[in-house]
Every structure is written in C-alpha cells, then in structure tokens.
C-alpha cells in the first residue's frame, strides 16, 4: 500500500527518495525492519495482555520434570509472529 502512495508522490510531487519504493530490495529491507519493530514494540504488550486475560497453558499432572514452569505461559503468542509478517507484507507489497 505504501508502494502506491510513494509512487504517486514520486510522480506528482517529485518527492525526494520516493522512487526507492520501486525497488523490491528496498521494500524487502523495510519490511524486515518494520517486522522487527512490531515484534519489539508490541511483543511484551501482547504477552502481558494475554496473561491478564488468562489465556495460558493448562498443565496436567503427568509428573514430568520442568512441567510446572510452563504454568501460565501464553499459548497464543504466535499472534505477534503473524502480525509481524502480515502487516509489513501488506504495507510494502505491490499488489499487482
């Protein structure tokens, strides 16, 4: 989506640096950086939110060593991974 915005700005306003979005290597690098930032900025917040909502691991008594250490661990932490992949992909891609 940002591809189309910066293409428009490059053609109409001749914005300096807007032409970089034509290169897939630049968009891939920016998507990687954005993915890292999403993970760093929102990862702890999402885990804390999941703990508050008590979305945690159910522990069964099987007598396994280290089993009780996982009690209360959020099981839906993969949401941050999915968000960190999908958001930069949609923002930086050329949807043609």
Tab-separated table of N, CA and C in Angstrom, residues 33-83:
chain	number	residue	atom	x	y	z
A	33	UNK	N	12.732	-4.617	8.618
A	33	UNK	CA	12.916	-3.669	9.725
A	33	UNK	C	11.585	-3.411	10.428
A	34	UNK	N	10.523	-3.230	9.662
A	34	UNK	CA	9.201	-2.995	10.248
A	34	UNK	C	8.727	-4.210	11.042
A	35	UNK	N	9.012	-5.393	10.538
A	35	UNK	CA	8.653	-6.617	11.254
A	35	UNK	C	9.381	-6.706	12.589
A	36	UNK	N	10.647	-6.376	12.586
A	36	UNK	CA	11.427	-6.378	13.825
A	36	UNK	C	10.876	-5.355	14.818
A	37	UNK	N	10.544	-4.173	14.339
A	37	UNK	CA	9.999	-3.134	15.220
A	37	UNK	C	8.645	-3.525	15.808
A	38	UNK	N	7.800	-4.144	14.995
A	38	UNK	CA	6.498	-4.597	15.505
A	38	UNK	C	6.699	-5.611	16.610
A	39	UNK	N	7.616	-6.546	16.391
A	39	UNK	CA	7.868	-7.581	17.386
A	39	UNK	C	8.424	-6.989	18.672
A	40	UNK	N	9.365	-6.068	18.556
A	40	UNK	CA	9.984	-5.476	19.745
A	40	UNK	C	8.999	-4.588	20.502
A	41	UNK	N	8.253	-3.759	19.777
A	41	UNK	CA	7.378	-2.792	20.432
A	41	UNK	C	6.101	-3.404	20.996
A	42	UNK	N	5.559	-4.407	20.321
A	42	UNK	CA	4.258	-4.936	20.734
A	42	UNK	C	4.311	-6.334	21.319
A	43	UNK	N	5.446	-7.001	21.275
A	43	UNK	CA	5.542	-8.367	21.785
A	43	UNK	C	5.259	-8.482	23.268
A	44	UNK	N	5.927	-7.675	24.066
A	44	UNK	CA	5.723	-7.728	25.516
A	44	UNK	C	4.313	-7.285	25.901
A	45	UNK	N	3.797	-6.299	25.182
A	45	UNK	CA	2.435	-5.827	25.474
A	45	UNK	C	1.408	-6.919	25.186
A	46	UNK	N	1.596	-7.643	24.090
A	46	UNK	CA	0.654	-8.707	23.756
A	46	UNK	C	0.730	-9.841	24.766
A	47	UNK	N	1.924	-10.215	25.173
A	47	UNK	CA	2.076	-11.282	26.164
A	47	UNK	C	1.454	-10.864	27.494
A	48	UNK	N	1.668	-9.614	27.902
A	48	UNK	CA	1.055	-9.128	29.146
A	48	UNK	C	-0.468	-9.112	29.028
A	49	UNK	N	-0.983	-8.717	27.875
A	49	UNK	CA	-2.427	-8.713	27.653
A	49	UNK	C	-2.990	-10.128	27.733
A	50	UNK	N	-2.296	-11.081	27.132
A	50	UNK	CA	-2.761	-12.470	27.168
A	50	UNK	C	-2.719	-13.037	28.585
A	51	UNK	N	-1.723	-12.626	29.359
A	51	UNK	CA	-1.665	-13.081	30.754
A	51	UNK	C	-2.804	-12.489	31.569
A	52	UNK	N	-3.142	-11.209	31.317
A	52	UNK	CA	-4.266	-10.581	32.024
A	52	UNK	C	-5.585	-11.265	31.684
A	53	UNK	N	-5.737	-11.674	30.446
A	53	UNK	CA	-6.962	-12.352	30.018
A	53	UNK	C	-6.938	-13.840	30.350
A	54	UNK	N	-5.868	-14.281	30.984
A	54	UNK	CA	-5.680	-15.660	31.427
A	54	UNK	C	-5.770	-16.656	30.274
A	55	UNK	N	-5.178	-16.282	29.151
A	55	UNK	CA	-5.048	-17.208	28.033
A	55	UNK	C	-3.694	-17.875	28.227
A	56	UNK	N	-3.682	-18.932	29.016
A	56	UNK	CA	-2.419	-19.576	29.367
A	56	UNK	C	-2.455	-21.068	29.154
A	57	UNK	N	-1.330	-21.673	29.355
A	57	UNK	CA	-1.164	-23.110	29.186
A	57	UNK	C	-1.811	-23.854	30.343
A	58	UNK	N	-2.626	-24.835	30.015
A	58	UNK	CA	-3.218	-25.715	31.025
A	58	UNK	C	-2.219	-26.837	31.303
A	59	UNK	N	-1.854	-27.017	32.558
A	59	UNK	CA	-0.867	-28.029	32.938
A	59	UNK	C	-1.591	-29.227	33.544
A	60	UNK	N	-1.327	-30.390	32.973
A	60	UNK	CA	-1.869	-31.632	33.536
A	60	UNK	C	-0.782	-32.282	34.376
A	61	UNK	N	-1.163	-32.924	35.420
A	61	UNK	CA	-0.214	-33.594	36.313
A	61	UNK	C	0.243	-34.914	35.697
A	62	UNK	N	1.378	-34.866	35.014
A	62	UNK	CA	1.951	-36.074	34.428
A	62	UNK	C	3.244	-36.469	35.123
A	63	UNK	N	3.709	-35.620	36.029
A	63	UNK	CA	4.936	-35.909	36.757
A	63	UNK	C	6.196	-35.657	35.950
A	64	UNK	N	6.109	-34.838	34.911
A	64	UNK	CA	7.278	-34.550	34.085
A	64	UNK	C	8.114	-33.444	34.715
A	65	UNK	N	9.417	-33.564	34.536
A	65	UNK	CA	10.341	-32.578	35.101
A	65	UNK	C	10.203	-31.251	34.351
A	66	UNK	N	10.124	-30.153	35.071
A	66	UNK	CA	10.020	-28.823	34.473
A	66	UNK	C	8.630	-28.487	33.957
A	67	UNK	N	7.689	-29.321	34.249
A	67	UNK	CA	6.334	-29.140	33.745
A	67	UNK	C	5.638	-27.931	34.361
A	68	UNK	N	5.838	-27.709	35.635
A	68	UNK	CA	5.153	-26.615	36.325
A	68	UNK	C	5.721	-25.247	35.961
A	69	UNK	N	6.896	-25.205	35.345
A	69	UNK	CA	7.474	-23.923	34.935
A	69	UNK	C	6.657	-23.281	33.820
A	70	UNK	N	5.961	-24.080	33.044
A	70	UNK	CA	5.180	-23.562	31.929
A	70	UNK	C	3.781	-23.106	32.332
A	71	UNK	N	3.447	-23.241	33.594
A	71	UNK	CA	2.108	-22.866	34.037
A	71	UNK	C	1.897	-21.363	33.844
A	72	UNK	N	0.826	-21.002	33.159
A	72	UNK	CA	0.504	-19.601	32.911
A	72	UNK	C	1.164	-19.016	31.681
A	73	UNK	N	1.952	-19.804	30.948
A	73	UNK	CA	2.592	-19.309	29.737
A	73	UNK	C	1.524	-19.080	28.666
A	74	UNK	N	1.507	-17.894	28.037
A	74	UNK	CA	0.505	-17.641	26.997
A	74	UNK	C	0.678	-18.605	25.824
A	75	UNK	N	-0.428	-19.139	25.348
A	75	UNK	CA	-0.371	-20.101	24.255
A	75	UNK	C	-0.625	-19.461	22.903
A	76	UNK	N	-1.032	-18.212	22.869
A	76	UNK	CA	-1.353	-17.562	21.609
A	76	UNK	C	-0.308	-16.515	21.248
A	77	UNK	N	0.929	-16.709	21.662
A	77	UNK	CA	1.997	-15.775	21.335
A	77	UNK	C	2.333	-15.745	19.860
A	78	UNK	N	1.867	-16.727	19.109
A	78	UNK	CA	2.075	-16.743	17.667
A	78	UNK	C	1.350	-15.618	16.955
A	79	UNK	N	0.423	-14.974	17.654
A	79	UNK	CA	-0.278	-13.831	17.065
A	79	UNK	C	0.692	-12.712	16.710
A	80	UNK	N	1.700	-12.503	17.531
A	80	UNK	CA	2.671	-11.443	17.242
A	80	UNK	C	3.514	-11.808	16.025
A	81	UNK	N	3.787	-13.091	15.846
A	81	UNK	CA	4.545	-13.531	14.673
A	81	UNK	C	3.716	-13.318	13.408
A	82	UNK	N	2.453	-13.672	13.466
A	82	UNK	CA	1.578	-13.485	12.307
A	82	UNK	C	1.437	-12.006	11.975
A	83	UNK	N	1.247	-11.169	12.987
A	83	UNK	CA	1.123	-9.726	12.758
A	83	UNK	C	2.414	-9.143	12.208
